[in-house]
Structure formats: structure tokens, C-alpha cells
């Protein structure tokens, strides 16, 4: 089975850095996705981690610790357009990700 | 770019009606998925398909069925719609590689009265 925990909501200021944490318990874990979903739109792929460590992609980075069942998404130089829901999605033996309930990030001026 | 389209953006149906939601992808993807998304519950997998004519139950298949007669098309069927099936329905497809990134359609907001 899968158990995914991420904060429901976070707020941050434009230009700041925010870290969105996710803990999970996933049978046969083989990787973890992060997706971004703007209000009223479809989720879009942000990152995928399979090995421990930090993966950097522009202003966004994602970290994974397999032994701790822990990941975070780091957003730097926040912009207003980063206001969205961020979905943590570990995948298990079937390689199909299970989506967490999402963290709604509000960026204010 | 991968394009996943869904037949309707908004749909209103009555209790007991049979409802068809259509999804088409244009990237020759092997896998297709149907999710529903509800506030506070996140995305939940209803059914998925690895190949034509193949289907697998997801986490919440009750009250739904699916059909995949062609590789590019995956249909979700509500045999007798009920009010608790009012939701946002999202279709996705993936190539079946690792990582198996999913590409989502724009969603269909279904209201059952």
C-alpha cells in the first residue's frame, strides 16, 4: 500500500525560497514524481527522482532519501506564477505513481 | 508535444443516466489512465490500460467501466450515474518507459444531478 503525507497549504513571498516536504510509505518503491497543477488545469510533470540526492532543474530542485521515505521540492526565486498545487507521487512495483493530496502554494507580493 | 484530449470540458447528467467520457492521445503511448480528482482527496486512479483491449482496476473502480478498442482512445463509462460521481475526471497517457511520465488531458468536470 501507499501512505503519502504533504502539507495542505503553504504561503511564501515573491522572490523567496520555499521547500515542500513529502513523506511516503510505498511498497516496492522505485521512484518519485513531482507534478505541478495550476487551478483549473491538468497536472504537468516537474521532476523524477530514483536515486538519493538532489536533482536541480532551473529554479526547481527535488530531493530524495529512499531510506527515510522522504522527498522535498525546492522552489527558488518564487514568482507569482508558481502559485499552484504541487503533487508528490511515489511509484511502487507497478511503476504507476500514487498521487498525494497536494500542497497548495500561495505566492504573494 | 504530447497531446491528450478529452471529449468534454463540462458535462451535466442526471442520476441513472449512462455517461461516456472519451480520451484520445496522439503520441502512440502504450498506457492510458483514468483518474478522478476531488477536493481534499487528491487524484485517485479508477482504471488503467497497458494495451488495446486490456484493462486493470485502479484504487476506486466501483461504479465505472472502461473500454480500449484502439490504442489512442480510452473511454470511461458510468453505467448508471450517481450524485457521488460528481467530480473532475482526468485522463492521462504514458509511454511505458522508466520514468513513466504521465501526460494529462484538460479534464472533464462532470456534475450529476
PDB file of C-alpha atoms in Angstrom:
ATOM      1  CA  UNK A   1       0.000   0.000   0.000  1.00  0.00           C
ATOM      2  CA  UNK A   2       0.946   3.649  -0.052  1.00  0.00           C
ATOM      3  CA  UNK A   3       0.794   6.394   2.538  1.00  0.00           C
ATOM      4  CA  UNK A   4       1.720   9.897   1.369  1.00  0.00           C
ATOM      5  CA  UNK A   5       1.923  12.932   3.594  1.00  0.00           C
ATOM      6  CA  UNK A   6       2.493  16.508   2.436  1.00  0.00           C
ATOM      7  CA  UNK A   7       1.312  19.834   3.880  1.00  0.00           C
ATOM      8  CA  UNK A   8      -2.089  21.003   2.700  1.00  0.00           C
ATOM      9  CA  UNK A   9      -1.146  24.621   2.174  1.00  0.00           C
ATOM     10  CA  UNK A  10       1.893  26.890   2.254  1.00  0.00           C
ATOM     11  CA  UNK A  11       2.361  30.585   1.652  1.00  0.00           C
ATOM     12  CA  UNK A  12       5.508  32.419   0.602  1.00  0.00           C
ATOM     13  CA  UNK A  13       6.658  35.776  -0.676  1.00  0.00           C
ATOM     14  CA  UNK A  14       7.661  36.555  -4.232  1.00  0.00           C
ATOM     15  CA  UNK A  15      11.429  36.165  -4.635  1.00  0.00           C
ATOM     16  CA  UNK A  16      11.765  33.846  -1.635  1.00  0.00           C
ATOM     17  CA  UNK A  17      12.626  30.146  -1.403  1.00  0.00           C
ATOM     18  CA  UNK A  18      10.111  27.515  -0.326  1.00  0.00           C
ATOM     19  CA  UNK A  19      10.538  23.821   0.448  1.00  0.00           C
ATOM     20  CA  UNK A  20       7.592  21.445   0.126  1.00  0.00           C
ATOM     21  CA  UNK A  21       8.115  18.200   2.028  1.00  0.00           C
ATOM     22  CA  UNK A  22       6.659  14.800   1.314  1.00  0.00           C
ATOM     23  CA  UNK A  23       6.924  11.581   3.280  1.00  0.00           C
ATOM     24  CA  UNK A  24       5.735   8.290   1.931  1.00  0.00           C
ATOM     25  CA  UNK A  25       5.469   4.596   2.651  1.00  0.00           C
ATOM     26  CA  UNK A  26       5.394   2.739  -0.644  1.00  0.00           C
ATOM     27  CA  UNK A  27       5.646  -0.985  -1.292  1.00  0.00           C
ATOM     28  CA  UNK A  28       8.322  -1.819  -3.856  1.00  0.00           C
ATOM     29  CA  UNK A  29       9.349   1.832  -4.176  1.00  0.00           C
ATOM     30  CA  UNK A  30      11.101   2.598  -7.457  1.00  0.00           C
ATOM     31  CA  UNK A  31      10.949   6.376  -7.861  1.00  0.00           C
ATOM     32  CA  UNK A  32       9.124   9.587  -7.016  1.00  0.00           C
ATOM     33  CA  UNK A  33       7.479  12.193  -9.224  1.00  0.00           C
ATOM     34  CA  UNK A  34       6.561  15.790  -8.545  1.00  0.00           C
ATOM     35  CA  UNK A  35       3.789  17.395 -10.606  1.00  0.00           C
ATOM     36  CA  UNK A  36       2.532  20.962 -10.700  1.00  0.00           C
ATOM     37  CA  UNK A  37      -1.142  21.749 -11.121  1.00  0.00           C
ATOM     38  CA  UNK A  38      -2.484  25.261 -11.620  1.00  0.00           C
ATOM     39  CA  UNK A  39      -6.074  25.872 -10.605  1.00  0.00           C
ATOM     40  CA  UNK A  40      -8.478  24.516 -13.207  1.00  0.00           C
ATOM     41  CA  UNK A  41      -5.711  22.924 -15.250  1.00  0.00           C
ATOM     42  CA  UNK A  42      -4.183  19.488 -15.694  1.00  0.00           C
ATOM     43  CA  UNK A  43      -1.122  18.353 -13.708  1.00  0.00           C
ATOM     44  CA  UNK A  44       2.189  18.745 -15.517  1.00  0.00           C
ATOM     45  CA  UNK A  45       5.422  16.864 -14.862  1.00  0.00           C
ATOM     46  CA  UNK A  46       8.118  18.661 -12.866  1.00  0.00           C
ATOM     47  CA  UNK A  47      10.676  16.085 -11.756  1.00  0.00           C
ATOM     48  CA  UNK A  48      11.502  12.467 -11.130  1.00  0.00           C
ATOM     49  CA  UNK A  49      13.947  11.072  -8.554  1.00  0.00           C
ATOM     50  CA  UNK A  50      15.063   7.491  -8.372  1.00  0.00           C
ATOM     51  CA  UNK A  51      18.429   7.828  -6.589  1.00  0.00           C
ATOM     52  CA  UNK A  52      19.159   9.559  -3.306  1.00  0.00           C
ATOM     53  CA  UNK A  53      20.200  13.156  -3.599  1.00  0.00           C
ATOM     54  CA  UNK A  54      19.280  16.431  -5.170  1.00  0.00           C
ATOM     55  CA  UNK A  55      18.210  16.919  -8.792  1.00  0.00           C
ATOM     56  CA  UNK A  56      18.354  20.512  -9.949  1.00  0.00           C
ATOM     57  CA  UNK A  57      16.369  21.890 -12.857  1.00  0.00           C
ATOM     58  CA  UNK A  58      16.475  25.652 -13.103  1.00  0.00           C
ATOM     59  CA  UNK A  59      14.597  27.289 -10.244  1.00  0.00           C
ATOM     60  CA  UNK A  60      13.171  23.940  -9.138  1.00  0.00           C
ATOM     61  CA  UNK A  61      15.073  21.151  -7.362  1.00  0.00           C
ATOM     62  CA  UNK A  62      13.875  17.862  -5.963  1.00  0.00           C
ATOM     63  CA  UNK A  63      15.495  15.768  -3.248  1.00  0.00           C
ATOM     64  CA  UNK A  64      15.032  12.129  -2.352  1.00  0.00           C
ATOM     65  CA  UNK A  65      16.071   9.971   0.591  1.00  0.00           C
ATOM     66  CA  UNK A  66      14.938   6.404  -0.057  1.00  0.00           C
ATOM     67  CA  UNK A  67      15.959   5.150   3.387  1.00  0.00           C
ATOM     68  CA  UNK A  68      13.874   7.828   5.118  1.00  0.00           C
ATOM     69  CA  UNK A  69      10.920   7.707   2.740  1.00  0.00           C
ATOM     70  CA  UNK A  70      11.300  11.441   2.272  1.00  0.00           C
ATOM     71  CA  UNK A  71      11.375  13.891  -0.584  1.00  0.00           C
ATOM     72  CA  UNK A  72      11.171  17.632  -0.968  1.00  0.00           C
ATOM     73  CA  UNK A  73      10.609  20.082  -3.777  1.00  0.00           C
ATOM     74  CA  UNK A  74      12.598  23.304  -3.522  1.00  0.00           C
ATOM     75  CA  UNK A  75      11.426  26.363  -5.403  1.00  0.00           C
ATOM     76  CA  UNK A  76      13.798  29.316  -5.620  1.00  0.00           C
ATOM     77  CA  UNK A  77      13.211  32.923  -6.683  1.00  0.00           C
ATOM     78  CA  UNK A  78       9.496  32.461  -6.337  1.00  0.00           C
ATOM     79  CA  UNK A  79       7.269  34.088  -8.906  1.00  0.00           C
ATOM     80  CA  UNK A  80       3.548  34.763  -8.748  1.00  0.00           C
ATOM     81  CA  UNK A  81       3.004  32.156 -11.460  1.00  0.00           C
ATOM     82  CA  UNK A  82       4.361  29.496  -9.086  1.00  0.00           C
ATOM     83  CA  UNK A  83       1.102  29.689  -7.158  1.00  0.00           C
ATOM     84  CA  UNK A  84      -0.261  26.211  -7.777  1.00  0.00           C
ATOM     85  CA  UNK A  85      -0.769  22.834  -6.207  1.00  0.00           C
ATOM     86  CA  UNK A  86       2.283  20.557  -6.021  1.00  0.00           C
ATOM     87  CA  UNK A  87       1.658  16.828  -6.069  1.00  0.00           C
ATOM     88  CA  UNK A  88       4.078  14.299  -4.621  1.00  0.00           C
ATOM     89  CA  UNK A  89       3.694  10.928  -6.366  1.00  0.00           C
ATOM     90  CA  UNK A  90       5.814   7.917  -5.390  1.00  0.00           C
ATOM     91  CA  UNK A  91       5.653   4.855  -7.617  1.00  0.00           C
ATOM     92  CA  UNK A  92       5.833   1.267  -6.457  1.00  0.00           C
ATOM     93  CA  UNK A  93       6.078  -2.158  -8.006  1.00  0.00           C
ATOM     94  CA  UNK A  94       3.651  -1.414 -10.830  1.00  0.00           C
ATOM     95  CA  UNK A  95       5.552   1.770 -11.800  1.00  0.00           C
ATOM     96  CA  UNK A  96       2.264   3.653 -11.626  1.00  0.00           C
ATOM     97  CA  UNK A  97       2.563   6.670  -9.330  1.00  0.00           C
ATOM     98  CA  UNK A  98       0.160   7.214  -6.468  1.00  0.00           C
ATOM     99  CA  UNK A  99      -0.615  10.883  -6.012  1.00  0.00           C
ATOM    100  CA  UNK A 100      -0.624  12.663  -2.680  1.00  0.00           C
ATOM    101  CA  UNK A 101      -3.373  15.148  -1.871  1.00  0.00           C
ATOM    102  CA  UNK A 102      -1.165  18.006  -2.977  1.00  0.00           C
ATOM    103  CA  UNK A 103       0.240  21.138  -1.376  1.00  0.00           C
ATOM    104  CA  UNK A 104      -1.415  24.373  -2.379  1.00  0.00           C
ATOM    105  CA  UNK A 105       1.285  27.052  -2.607  1.00  0.00           C
ATOM    106  CA  UNK A 106       0.224  30.676  -2.481  1.00  0.00           C
ATOM    107  CA  UNK A 107       2.830  33.220  -3.524  1.00  0.00           C
ATOM    108  CA  UNK A 108       2.080  36.791  -2.515  1.00  0.00           C
ATOM    109  CA  UNK A 109       3.820  40.034  -3.479  1.00  0.00           C
TER     110      UNK A 109
ATOM    111  CA  UNK B   1       4.430  17.680 -27.763  1.00  0.00           C
ATOM    112  CA  UNK B   2       2.165  15.052 -26.323  1.00  0.00           C
ATOM    113  CA  UNK B   3      -1.454  15.929 -26.704  1.00  0.00           C
ATOM    114  CA  UNK B   4      -4.199  14.322 -24.663  1.00  0.00           C
ATOM    115  CA  UNK B   5      -7.709  15.483 -25.392  1.00  0.00           C
ATOM    116  CA  UNK B   6     -10.969  14.788 -23.614  1.00  0.00           C
ATOM    117  CA  UNK B   7     -14.346  14.919 -25.277  1.00  0.00           C
ATOM    118  CA  UNK B   8     -15.974  17.474 -22.998  1.00  0.00           C
ATOM    119  CA  UNK B   9     -14.754  20.152 -20.631  1.00  0.00           C
ATOM    120  CA  UNK B  10     -18.028  20.317 -18.729  1.00  0.00           C
ATOM    121  CA  UNK B  11     -20.850  17.792 -18.575  1.00  0.00           C
ATOM    122  CA  UNK B  12     -24.137  17.738 -16.684  1.00  0.00           C
ATOM    123  CA  UNK B  13     -26.076  14.484 -16.404  1.00  0.00           C
ATOM    124  CA  UNK B  14     -28.986  13.140 -14.410  1.00  0.00           C
ATOM    125  CA  UNK B  15     -28.909  10.327 -11.882  1.00  0.00           C
ATOM    126  CA  UNK B  16     -29.260   6.960 -13.582  1.00  0.00           C
ATOM    127  CA  UNK B  17     -28.010   8.103 -16.976  1.00  0.00           C
ATOM    128  CA  UNK B  18     -25.249   6.240 -18.783  1.00  0.00           C
ATOM    129  CA  UNK B  19     -22.266   8.517 -19.266  1.00  0.00           C
ATOM    130  CA  UNK B  20     -19.345   8.175 -21.652  1.00  0.00           C
ATOM    131  CA  UNK B  21     -16.129  10.120 -21.196  1.00  0.00           C
ATOM    132  CA  UNK B  22     -13.722   9.896 -24.105  1.00  0.00           C
ATOM    133  CA  UNK B  23      -9.970  10.397 -24.116  1.00  0.00           C
ATOM    134  CA  UNK B  24      -7.635  10.462 -27.105  1.00  0.00           C
ATOM    135  CA  UNK B  25      -3.835  10.701 -27.167  1.00  0.00           C
ATOM    136  CA  UNK B  26      -1.710  11.342 -30.219  1.00  0.00           C
ATOM    137  CA  UNK B  27       1.714  10.028 -29.124  1.00  0.00           C
ATOM    138  CA  UNK B  28       1.234   6.299 -29.646  1.00  0.00           C
ATOM    139  CA  UNK B  29       1.502   5.752 -25.888  1.00  0.00           C
ATOM    140  CA  UNK B  30       1.051   2.249 -24.537  1.00  0.00           C
ATOM    141  CA  UNK B  31      -0.550   3.187 -21.236  1.00  0.00           C
ATOM    142  CA  UNK B  32      -3.676   5.161 -20.522  1.00  0.00           C
ATOM    143  CA  UNK B  33      -5.293   6.088 -17.215  1.00  0.00           C
ATOM    144  CA  UNK B  34      -8.490   7.494 -15.780  1.00  0.00           C
ATOM    145  CA  UNK B  35      -8.446   9.460 -12.516  1.00  0.00           C
ATOM    146  CA  UNK B  36     -10.959  11.436 -10.571  1.00  0.00           C
ATOM    147  CA  UNK B  37      -9.936  14.450  -8.523  1.00  0.00           C
ATOM    148  CA  UNK B  38     -11.907  15.713  -5.552  1.00  0.00           C
ATOM    149  CA  UNK B  39     -11.054  18.480  -3.076  1.00  0.00           C
ATOM    150  CA  UNK B  40      -9.135  17.111  -0.118  1.00  0.00           C
ATOM    151  CA  UNK B  41      -8.798  13.671  -1.686  1.00  0.00           C
ATOM    152  CA  UNK B  42      -6.372  14.335  -4.499  1.00  0.00           C
ATOM    153  CA  UNK B  43      -6.057  12.266  -7.652  1.00  0.00           C
ATOM    154  CA  UNK B  44      -7.405   8.734  -7.380  1.00  0.00           C
ATOM    155  CA  UNK B  45      -6.885   6.071 -10.027  1.00  0.00           C
ATOM    156  CA  UNK B  46     -10.066   4.500 -11.389  1.00  0.00           C
ATOM    157  CA  UNK B  47      -8.823   2.239 -14.200  1.00  0.00           C
ATOM    158  CA  UNK B  48      -5.803   1.937 -16.441  1.00  0.00           C
ATOM    159  CA  UNK B  49      -4.842   0.085 -19.572  1.00  0.00           C
ATOM    160  CA  UNK B  50      -1.495  -1.261 -20.767  1.00  0.00           C
ATOM    161  CA  UNK B  51      -2.621  -2.188 -24.239  1.00  0.00           C
ATOM    162  CA  UNK B  52      -5.569  -2.375 -26.574  1.00  0.00           C
ATOM    163  CA  UNK B  53      -8.447  -4.371 -25.091  1.00  0.00           C
ATOM    164  CA  UNK B  54      -6.605  -4.663 -21.779  1.00  0.00           C
ATOM    165  CA  UNK B  55      -7.778  -3.025 -18.587  1.00  0.00           C
ATOM    166  CA  UNK B  56      -6.815  -3.094 -14.943  1.00  0.00           C
ATOM    167  CA  UNK B  57      -8.686  -1.846 -11.914  1.00  0.00           C
ATOM    168  CA  UNK B  58      -7.215   1.040 -10.034  1.00  0.00           C
ATOM    169  CA  UNK B  59      -7.990   2.082  -6.485  1.00  0.00           C
ATOM    170  CA  UNK B  60     -11.655   3.056  -6.947  1.00  0.00           C
ATOM    171  CA  UNK B  61     -13.188   1.114  -9.872  1.00  0.00           C
ATOM    172  CA  UNK B  62     -16.646   0.621  -8.364  1.00  0.00           C
ATOM    173  CA  UNK B  63     -19.384   2.156 -10.482  1.00  0.00           C
ATOM    174  CA  UNK B  64     -17.131   2.560 -13.519  1.00  0.00           C
ATOM    175  CA  UNK B  65     -16.058   0.548 -16.525  1.00  0.00           C
ATOM    176  CA  UNK B  66     -13.642   1.273 -19.368  1.00  0.00           C
ATOM    177  CA  UNK B  67     -13.074   0.409 -22.974  1.00  0.00           C
ATOM    178  CA  UNK B  68      -9.938   0.496 -25.094  1.00  0.00           C
ATOM    179  CA  UNK B  69     -10.709  -0.670 -28.605  1.00  0.00           C
ATOM    180  CA  UNK B  70      -7.974   1.416 -30.239  1.00  0.00           C
ATOM    181  CA  UNK B  71      -4.545   2.317 -28.910  1.00  0.00           C
ATOM    182  CA  UNK B  72      -5.152   6.048 -28.967  1.00  0.00           C
ATOM    183  CA  UNK B  73      -8.580   6.016 -27.329  1.00  0.00           C
ATOM    184  CA  UNK B  74      -9.620   5.158 -23.774  1.00  0.00           C
ATOM    185  CA  UNK B  75     -13.222   5.543 -22.678  1.00  0.00           C
ATOM    186  CA  UNK B  76     -14.616   5.761 -19.160  1.00  0.00           C
ATOM    187  CA  UNK B  77     -18.197   4.608 -18.722  1.00  0.00           C
ATOM    188  CA  UNK B  78     -20.537   5.330 -15.861  1.00  0.00           C
ATOM    189  CA  UNK B  79     -23.242   2.705 -16.310  1.00  0.00           C
ATOM    190  CA  UNK B  80     -25.736   4.487 -14.049  1.00  0.00           C
ATOM    191  CA  UNK B  81     -24.505   7.862 -12.886  1.00  0.00           C
ATOM    192  CA  UNK B  82     -24.951   8.789  -9.246  1.00  0.00           C
ATOM    193  CA  UNK B  83     -24.525  12.098  -7.444  1.00  0.00           C
ATOM    194  CA  UNK B  84     -21.384  10.855  -5.683  1.00  0.00           C
ATOM    195  CA  UNK B  85     -19.744  10.577  -9.084  1.00  0.00           C
ATOM    196  CA  UNK B  86     -19.821  14.339  -9.469  1.00  0.00           C
ATOM    197  CA  UNK B  87     -16.140  15.124  -9.863  1.00  0.00           C
ATOM    198  CA  UNK B  88     -13.305  16.248 -12.119  1.00  0.00           C
ATOM    199  CA  UNK B  89     -12.207  13.382 -14.354  1.00  0.00           C
ATOM    200  CA  UNK B  90      -8.688  13.398 -15.727  1.00  0.00           C
ATOM    201  CA  UNK B  91      -7.291  11.143 -18.407  1.00  0.00           C
ATOM    202  CA  UNK B  92      -3.561  10.535 -18.790  1.00  0.00           C
ATOM    203  CA  UNK B  93      -1.235   8.595 -21.046  1.00  0.00           C
ATOM    204  CA  UNK B  94       2.355   7.398 -20.755  1.00  0.00           C
ATOM    205  CA  UNK B  95       4.906   5.681 -22.945  1.00  0.00           C
ATOM    206  CA  UNK B  96       5.538   2.775 -20.582  1.00  0.00           C
ATOM    207  CA  UNK B  97       9.202   3.649 -20.081  1.00  0.00           C
ATOM    208  CA  UNK B  98      11.110   4.488 -16.910  1.00  0.00           C
ATOM    209  CA  UNK B  99      10.389   7.096 -15.673  1.00  0.00           C
ATOM    210  CA  UNK B 100       6.847   6.550 -16.815  1.00  0.00           C
ATOM    211  CA  UNK B 101       5.859  10.198 -17.001  1.00  0.00           C
ATOM    212  CA  UNK B 102       2.144  10.733 -17.363  1.00  0.00           C
ATOM    213  CA  UNK B 103       0.670  13.406 -19.624  1.00  0.00           C
ATOM    214  CA  UNK B 104      -2.740  14.618 -18.643  1.00  0.00           C
ATOM    215  CA  UNK B 105      -5.726  15.849 -20.578  1.00  0.00           C
ATOM    216  CA  UNK B 106      -7.522  19.077 -19.587  1.00  0.00           C
ATOM    217  CA  UNK B 107     -10.151  17.242 -17.546  1.00  0.00           C
ATOM    218  CA  UNK B 108     -13.927  16.879 -17.665  1.00  0.00           C
ATOM    219  CA  UNK B 109     -15.935  18.392 -14.865  1.00  0.00           C
ATOM    220  CA  UNK B 110     -18.950  16.107 -14.501  1.00  0.00           C
ATOM    221  CA  UNK B 111     -21.971  17.126 -12.490  1.00  0.00           C
ATOM    222  CA  UNK B 112     -24.622  14.508 -11.754  1.00  0.00           C
ATOM    223  CA  UNK B 113     -27.938  15.967 -10.663  1.00  0.00           C
TER     224      UNK B 113
END
